[in-house]
PDB file of C-alpha atoms in Angstrom:
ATOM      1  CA  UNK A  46     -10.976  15.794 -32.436  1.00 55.00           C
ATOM      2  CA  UNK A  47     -10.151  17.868 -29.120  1.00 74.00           C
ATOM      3  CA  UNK A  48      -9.113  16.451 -26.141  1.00 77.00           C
ATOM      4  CA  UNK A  49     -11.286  17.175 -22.988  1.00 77.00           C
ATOM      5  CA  UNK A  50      -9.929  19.515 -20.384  1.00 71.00           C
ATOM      6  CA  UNK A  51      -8.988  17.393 -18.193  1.00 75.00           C
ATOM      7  CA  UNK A  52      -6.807  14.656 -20.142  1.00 83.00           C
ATOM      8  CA  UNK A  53      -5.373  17.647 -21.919  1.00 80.00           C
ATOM      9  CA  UNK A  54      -4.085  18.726 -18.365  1.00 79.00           C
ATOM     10  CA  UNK A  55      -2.651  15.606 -17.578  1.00 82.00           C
ATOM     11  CA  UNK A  56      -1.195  15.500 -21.200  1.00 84.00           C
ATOM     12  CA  UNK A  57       0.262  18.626 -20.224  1.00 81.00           C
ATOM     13  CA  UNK A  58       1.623  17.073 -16.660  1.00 83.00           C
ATOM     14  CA  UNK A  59       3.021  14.051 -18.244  1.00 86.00           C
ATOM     15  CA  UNK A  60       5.641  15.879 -19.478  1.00 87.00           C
ATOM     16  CA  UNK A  61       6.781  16.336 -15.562  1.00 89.00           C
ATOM     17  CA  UNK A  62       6.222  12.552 -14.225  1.00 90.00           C
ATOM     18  CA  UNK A  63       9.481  12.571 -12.303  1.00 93.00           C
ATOM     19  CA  UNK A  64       9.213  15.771 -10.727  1.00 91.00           C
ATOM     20  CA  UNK A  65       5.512  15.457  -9.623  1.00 89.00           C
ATOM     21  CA  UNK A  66       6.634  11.908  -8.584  1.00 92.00           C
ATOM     22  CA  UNK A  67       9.290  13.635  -6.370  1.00 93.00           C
ATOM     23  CA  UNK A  68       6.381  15.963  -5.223  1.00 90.00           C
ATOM     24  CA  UNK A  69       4.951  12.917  -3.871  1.00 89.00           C
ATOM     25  CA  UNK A  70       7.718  11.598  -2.265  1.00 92.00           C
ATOM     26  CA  UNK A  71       8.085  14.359  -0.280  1.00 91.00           C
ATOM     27  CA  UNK A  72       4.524  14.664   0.268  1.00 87.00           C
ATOM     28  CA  UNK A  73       4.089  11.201   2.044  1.00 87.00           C
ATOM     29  CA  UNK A  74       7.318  12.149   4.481  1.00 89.00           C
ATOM     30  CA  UNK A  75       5.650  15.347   4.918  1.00 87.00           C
ATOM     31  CA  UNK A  76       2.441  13.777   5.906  1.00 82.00           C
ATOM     32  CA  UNK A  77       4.310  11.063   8.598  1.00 84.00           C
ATOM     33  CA  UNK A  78       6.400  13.906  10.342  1.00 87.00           C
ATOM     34  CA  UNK A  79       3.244  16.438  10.223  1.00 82.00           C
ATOM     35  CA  UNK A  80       1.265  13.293  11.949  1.00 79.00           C
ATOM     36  CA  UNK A  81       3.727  13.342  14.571  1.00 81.00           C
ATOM     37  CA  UNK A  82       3.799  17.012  15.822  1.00 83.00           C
ATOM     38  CA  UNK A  83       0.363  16.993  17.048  1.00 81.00           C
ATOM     39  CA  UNK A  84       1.651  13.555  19.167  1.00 81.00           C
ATOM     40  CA  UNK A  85       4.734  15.561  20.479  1.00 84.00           C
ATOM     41  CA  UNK A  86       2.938  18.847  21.655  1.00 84.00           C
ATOM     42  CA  UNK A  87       0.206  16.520  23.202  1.00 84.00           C
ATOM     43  CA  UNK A  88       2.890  15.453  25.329  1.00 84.00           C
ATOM     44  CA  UNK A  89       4.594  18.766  26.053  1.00 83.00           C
ATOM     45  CA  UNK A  90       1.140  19.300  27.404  1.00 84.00           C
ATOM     46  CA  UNK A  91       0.515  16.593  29.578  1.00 83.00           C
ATOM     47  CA  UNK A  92       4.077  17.295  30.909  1.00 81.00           C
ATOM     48  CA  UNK A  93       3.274  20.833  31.860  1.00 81.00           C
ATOM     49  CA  UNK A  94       0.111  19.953  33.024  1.00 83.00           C
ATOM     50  CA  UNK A  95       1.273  18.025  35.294  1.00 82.00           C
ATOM     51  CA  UNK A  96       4.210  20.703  36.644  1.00 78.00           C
ATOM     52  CA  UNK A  97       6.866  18.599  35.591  1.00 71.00           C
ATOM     53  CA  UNK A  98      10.178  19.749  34.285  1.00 72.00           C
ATOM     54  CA  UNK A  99      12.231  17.195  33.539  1.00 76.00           C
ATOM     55  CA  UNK A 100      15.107  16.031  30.708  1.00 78.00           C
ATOM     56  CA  UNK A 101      12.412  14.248  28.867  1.00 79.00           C
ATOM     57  CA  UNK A 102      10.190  17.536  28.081  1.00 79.00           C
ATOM     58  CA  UNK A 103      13.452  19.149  27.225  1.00 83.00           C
ATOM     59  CA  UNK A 104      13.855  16.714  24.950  1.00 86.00           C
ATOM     60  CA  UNK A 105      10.442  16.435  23.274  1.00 85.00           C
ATOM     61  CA  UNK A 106      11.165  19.605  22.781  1.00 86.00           C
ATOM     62  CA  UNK A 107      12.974  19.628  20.961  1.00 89.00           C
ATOM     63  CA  UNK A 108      12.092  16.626  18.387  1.00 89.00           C
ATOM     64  CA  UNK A 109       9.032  18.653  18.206  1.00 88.00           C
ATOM     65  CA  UNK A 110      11.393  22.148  16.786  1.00 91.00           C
ATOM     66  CA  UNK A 111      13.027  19.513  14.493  1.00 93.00           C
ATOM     67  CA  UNK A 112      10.110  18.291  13.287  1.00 90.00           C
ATOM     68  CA  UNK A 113       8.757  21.506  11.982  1.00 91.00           C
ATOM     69  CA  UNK A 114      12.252  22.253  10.980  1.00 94.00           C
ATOM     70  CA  UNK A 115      12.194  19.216   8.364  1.00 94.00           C
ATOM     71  CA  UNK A 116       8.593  19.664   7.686  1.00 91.00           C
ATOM     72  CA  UNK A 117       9.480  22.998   6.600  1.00 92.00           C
ATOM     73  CA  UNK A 118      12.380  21.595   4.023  1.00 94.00           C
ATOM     74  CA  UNK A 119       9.870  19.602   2.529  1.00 93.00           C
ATOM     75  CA  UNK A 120       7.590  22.153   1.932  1.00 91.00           C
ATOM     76  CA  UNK A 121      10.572  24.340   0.519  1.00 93.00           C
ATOM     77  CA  UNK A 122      12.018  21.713  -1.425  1.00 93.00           C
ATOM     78  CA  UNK A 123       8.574  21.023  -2.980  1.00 91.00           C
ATOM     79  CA  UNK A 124       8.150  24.859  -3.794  1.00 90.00           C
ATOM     80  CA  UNK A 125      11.517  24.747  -5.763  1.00 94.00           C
ATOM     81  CA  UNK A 126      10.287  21.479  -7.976  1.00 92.00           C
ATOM     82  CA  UNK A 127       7.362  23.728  -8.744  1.00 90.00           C
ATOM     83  CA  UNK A 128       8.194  26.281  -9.154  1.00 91.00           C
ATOM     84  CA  UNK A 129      10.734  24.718 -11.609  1.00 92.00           C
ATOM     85  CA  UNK A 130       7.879  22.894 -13.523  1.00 89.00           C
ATOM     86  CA  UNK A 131       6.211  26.646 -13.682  1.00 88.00           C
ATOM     87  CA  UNK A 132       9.014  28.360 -15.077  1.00 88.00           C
ATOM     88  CA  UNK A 133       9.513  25.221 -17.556  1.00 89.00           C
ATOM     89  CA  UNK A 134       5.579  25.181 -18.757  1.00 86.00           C
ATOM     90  CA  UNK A 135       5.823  28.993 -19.110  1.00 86.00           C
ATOM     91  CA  UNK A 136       9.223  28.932 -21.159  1.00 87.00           C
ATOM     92  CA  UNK A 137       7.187  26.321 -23.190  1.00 85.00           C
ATOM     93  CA  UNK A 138       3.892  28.220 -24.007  1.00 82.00           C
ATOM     94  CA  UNK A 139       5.426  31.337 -25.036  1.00 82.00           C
ATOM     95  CA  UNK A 140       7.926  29.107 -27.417  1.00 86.00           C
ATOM     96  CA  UNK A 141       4.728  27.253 -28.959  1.00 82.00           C
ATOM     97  CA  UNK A 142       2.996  30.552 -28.958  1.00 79.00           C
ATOM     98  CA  UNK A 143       5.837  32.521 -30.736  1.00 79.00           C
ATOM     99  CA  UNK A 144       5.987  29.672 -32.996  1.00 82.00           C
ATOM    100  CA  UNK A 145       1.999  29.242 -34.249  1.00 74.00           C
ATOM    101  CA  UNK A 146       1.224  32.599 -34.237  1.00 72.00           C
ATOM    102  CA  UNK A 147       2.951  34.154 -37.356  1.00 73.00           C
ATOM    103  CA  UNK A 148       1.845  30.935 -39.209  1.00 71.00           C
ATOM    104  CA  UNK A 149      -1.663  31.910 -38.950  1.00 69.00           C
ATOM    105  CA  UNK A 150      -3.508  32.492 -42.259  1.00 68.00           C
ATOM    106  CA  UNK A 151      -5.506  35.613 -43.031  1.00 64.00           C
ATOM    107  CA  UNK A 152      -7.913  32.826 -43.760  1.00 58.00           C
ATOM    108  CA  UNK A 153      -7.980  30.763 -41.036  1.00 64.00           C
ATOM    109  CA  UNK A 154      -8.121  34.043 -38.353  1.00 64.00           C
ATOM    110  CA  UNK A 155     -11.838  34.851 -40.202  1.00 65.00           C
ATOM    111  CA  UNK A 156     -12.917  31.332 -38.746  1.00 68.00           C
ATOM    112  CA  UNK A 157     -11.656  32.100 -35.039  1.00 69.00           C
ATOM    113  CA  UNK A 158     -11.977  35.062 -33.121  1.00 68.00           C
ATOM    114  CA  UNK A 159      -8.265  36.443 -33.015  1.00 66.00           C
ATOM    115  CA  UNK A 160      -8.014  37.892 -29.737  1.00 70.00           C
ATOM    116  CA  UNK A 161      -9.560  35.019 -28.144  1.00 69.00           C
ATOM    117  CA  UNK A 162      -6.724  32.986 -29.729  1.00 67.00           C
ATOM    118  CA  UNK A 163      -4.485  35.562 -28.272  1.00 70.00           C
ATOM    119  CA  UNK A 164      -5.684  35.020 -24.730  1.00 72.00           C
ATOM    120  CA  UNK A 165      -5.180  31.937 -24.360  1.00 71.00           C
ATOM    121  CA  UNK A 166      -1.563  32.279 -24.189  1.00 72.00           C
ATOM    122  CA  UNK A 167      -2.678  33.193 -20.292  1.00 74.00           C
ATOM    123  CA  UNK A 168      -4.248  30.470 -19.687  1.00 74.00           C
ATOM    124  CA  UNK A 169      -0.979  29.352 -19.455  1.00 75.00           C
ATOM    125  CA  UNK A 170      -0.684  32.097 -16.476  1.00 77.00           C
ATOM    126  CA  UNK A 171      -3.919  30.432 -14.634  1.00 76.00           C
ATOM    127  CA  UNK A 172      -2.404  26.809 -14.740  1.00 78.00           C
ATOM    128  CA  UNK A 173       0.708  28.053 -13.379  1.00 78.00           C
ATOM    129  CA  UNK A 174      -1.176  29.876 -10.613  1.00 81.00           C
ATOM    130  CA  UNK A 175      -3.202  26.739  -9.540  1.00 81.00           C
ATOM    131  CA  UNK A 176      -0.091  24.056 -10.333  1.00 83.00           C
ATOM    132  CA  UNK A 177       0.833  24.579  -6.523  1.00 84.00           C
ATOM    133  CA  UNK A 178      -2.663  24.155  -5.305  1.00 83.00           C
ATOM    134  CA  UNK A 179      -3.127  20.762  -7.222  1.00 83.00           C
ATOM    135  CA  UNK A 180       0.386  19.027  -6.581  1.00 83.00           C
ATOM    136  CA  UNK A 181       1.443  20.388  -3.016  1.00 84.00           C
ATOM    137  CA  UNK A 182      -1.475  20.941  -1.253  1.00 83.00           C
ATOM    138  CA  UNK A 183      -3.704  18.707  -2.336  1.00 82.00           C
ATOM    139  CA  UNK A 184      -1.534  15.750  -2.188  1.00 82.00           C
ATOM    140  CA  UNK A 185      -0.132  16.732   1.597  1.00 80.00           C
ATOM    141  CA  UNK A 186      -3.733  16.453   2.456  1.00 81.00           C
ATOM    142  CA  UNK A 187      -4.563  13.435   0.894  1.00 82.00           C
ATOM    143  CA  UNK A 188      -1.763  12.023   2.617  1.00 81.00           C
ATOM    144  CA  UNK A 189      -2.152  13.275   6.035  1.00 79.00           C
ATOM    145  CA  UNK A 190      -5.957  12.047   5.784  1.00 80.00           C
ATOM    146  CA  UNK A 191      -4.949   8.498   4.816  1.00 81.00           C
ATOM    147  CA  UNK A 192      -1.769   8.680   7.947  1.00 79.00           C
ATOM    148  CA  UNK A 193      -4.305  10.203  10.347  1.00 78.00           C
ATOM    149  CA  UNK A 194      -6.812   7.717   9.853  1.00 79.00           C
ATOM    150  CA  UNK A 195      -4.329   4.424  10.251  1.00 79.00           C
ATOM    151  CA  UNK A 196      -3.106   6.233  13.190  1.00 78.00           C
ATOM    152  CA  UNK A 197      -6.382   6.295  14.315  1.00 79.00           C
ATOM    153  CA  UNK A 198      -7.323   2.551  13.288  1.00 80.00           C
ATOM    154  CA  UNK A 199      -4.403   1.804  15.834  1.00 80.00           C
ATOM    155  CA  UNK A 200      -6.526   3.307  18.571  1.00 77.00           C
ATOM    156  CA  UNK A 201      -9.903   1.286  18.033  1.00 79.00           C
ATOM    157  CA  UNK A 202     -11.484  -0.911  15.307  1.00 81.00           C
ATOM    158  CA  UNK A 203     -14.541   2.057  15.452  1.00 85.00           C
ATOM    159  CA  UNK A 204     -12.375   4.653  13.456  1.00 83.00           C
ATOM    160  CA  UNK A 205     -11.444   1.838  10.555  1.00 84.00           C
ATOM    161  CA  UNK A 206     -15.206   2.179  10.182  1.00 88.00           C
ATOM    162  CA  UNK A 207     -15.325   6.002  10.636  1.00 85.00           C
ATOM    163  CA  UNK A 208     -12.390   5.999   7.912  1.00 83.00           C
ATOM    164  CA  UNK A 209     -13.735   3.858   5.330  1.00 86.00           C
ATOM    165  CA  UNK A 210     -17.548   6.131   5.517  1.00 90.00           C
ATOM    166  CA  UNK A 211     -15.314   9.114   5.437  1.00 86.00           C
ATOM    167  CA  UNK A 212     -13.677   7.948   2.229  1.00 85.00           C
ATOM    168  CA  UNK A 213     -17.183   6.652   0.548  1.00 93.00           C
ATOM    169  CA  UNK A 214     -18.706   9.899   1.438  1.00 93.00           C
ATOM    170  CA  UNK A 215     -15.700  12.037  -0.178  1.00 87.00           C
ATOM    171  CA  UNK A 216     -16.247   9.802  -3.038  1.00 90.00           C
ATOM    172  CA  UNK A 217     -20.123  10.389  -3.315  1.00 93.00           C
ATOM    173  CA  UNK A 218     -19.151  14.161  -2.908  1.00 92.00           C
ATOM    174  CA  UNK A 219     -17.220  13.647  -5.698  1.00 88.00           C
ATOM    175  CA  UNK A 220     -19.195  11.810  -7.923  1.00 90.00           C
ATOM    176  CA  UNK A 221     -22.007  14.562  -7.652  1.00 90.00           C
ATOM    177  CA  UNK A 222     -20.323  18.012  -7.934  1.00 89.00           C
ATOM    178  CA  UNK A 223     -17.165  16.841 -10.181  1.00 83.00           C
ATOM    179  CA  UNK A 224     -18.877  16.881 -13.594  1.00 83.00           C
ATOM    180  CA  UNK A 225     -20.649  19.709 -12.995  1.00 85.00           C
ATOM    181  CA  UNK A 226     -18.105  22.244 -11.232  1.00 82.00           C
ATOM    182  CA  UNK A 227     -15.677  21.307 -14.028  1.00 77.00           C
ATOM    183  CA  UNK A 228     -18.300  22.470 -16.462  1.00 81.00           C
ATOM    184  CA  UNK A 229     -19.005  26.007 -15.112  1.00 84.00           C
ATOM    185  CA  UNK A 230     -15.526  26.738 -14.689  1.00 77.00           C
ATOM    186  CA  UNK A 231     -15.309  26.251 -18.241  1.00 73.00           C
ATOM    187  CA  UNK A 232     -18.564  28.314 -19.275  1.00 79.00           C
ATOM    188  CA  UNK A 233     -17.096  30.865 -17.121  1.00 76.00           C
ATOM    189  CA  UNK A 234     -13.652  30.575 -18.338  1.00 68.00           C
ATOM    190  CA  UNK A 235     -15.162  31.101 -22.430  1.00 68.00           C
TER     191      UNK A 235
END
């Protein structure tokens, strides 16, 4: 019995629970100081707006430059766990694949197509390529959605109600296109 596409991915992900958990740590600090920068050059704004040069724009100033500066470690320090976990799930393909493949049978190879058993050592090479896209970007929007939208809730009871119809209508979105995206990206990927 094969595993479905999906749980075999997250099979394959298990393997890396305290890194991707580390991913997320840094994604949620990520997500508070990114919900603060937009705050900070509001107020530089407002302050030169209004013609006013004072200590206290100096010093927005620069908590706004050391924001970016430690949302930028985040991102970097993120990077390096991936790219870690990509180097790791290569190193571990290539083993598995030098392993199974002189073990084949003459007789088992006229069952399969052999260079179609061949290629999907690079599937290996399209995971890696959308690893990044799945655990750092995804995540540092999901959380700067769910930050945004409680800083929001702070500003009137209207937005909790905006919030919750923008999370039932992701959901819905979900619920229709999941099932069948995931099946023609894997007609097109046979």
């Amino acid at each position: 019995m094969t595993l479905p596409p999906i749980k075999r991915f997250w099979k394959l992900l298990s393997l890396y629970t305290y890194e991707i958990r580390q991913i997320y740590i840094y994604a949620v600090f990520n997500g508070i100081v990114n919900l603060t920068l937009p705050l900070g050059i509001q107020a530089i704004i407002n302050y030169i707006q209004m013609g006013e040069l004072t200590s206290s724009w100096i010093v927005l100033v620069c908590f706004v430059l050391i924001g970016i500066a430690i949302s930028g470690v985040f991102q970097v320090l993120q990077l390096r766990i991936v790219e870690n976990i990509q180097q790791d799930l290569f190193t571990r393909s290539s083993l598995e694949f030098a392993y199974r493949l002189p073990r084949i049978t003459f007789l088992q190879l006229d069952k399969i197509h052999a260079p179609e058993l061949v290629n999907r050592f690079f599937d290996t090479i399209t995971i890696q390529k959308g690893l990044p896209k799945i655990l750092i970007d995804f995540s540092l929007a999901a959380f700067q959605v769910v930050f945004g939208l409680m800083l929001l809730a702070i500003y009137s009871s209207y937005f909790i109600i905006l919030g919750l119809f923008l999370f039932f209508l992701l959901w819905v979105i979900y619920k229709l296109t999941a099932k069948d995206g995931l099946d023609t990206s894997l007609k097109e990927s046979k």
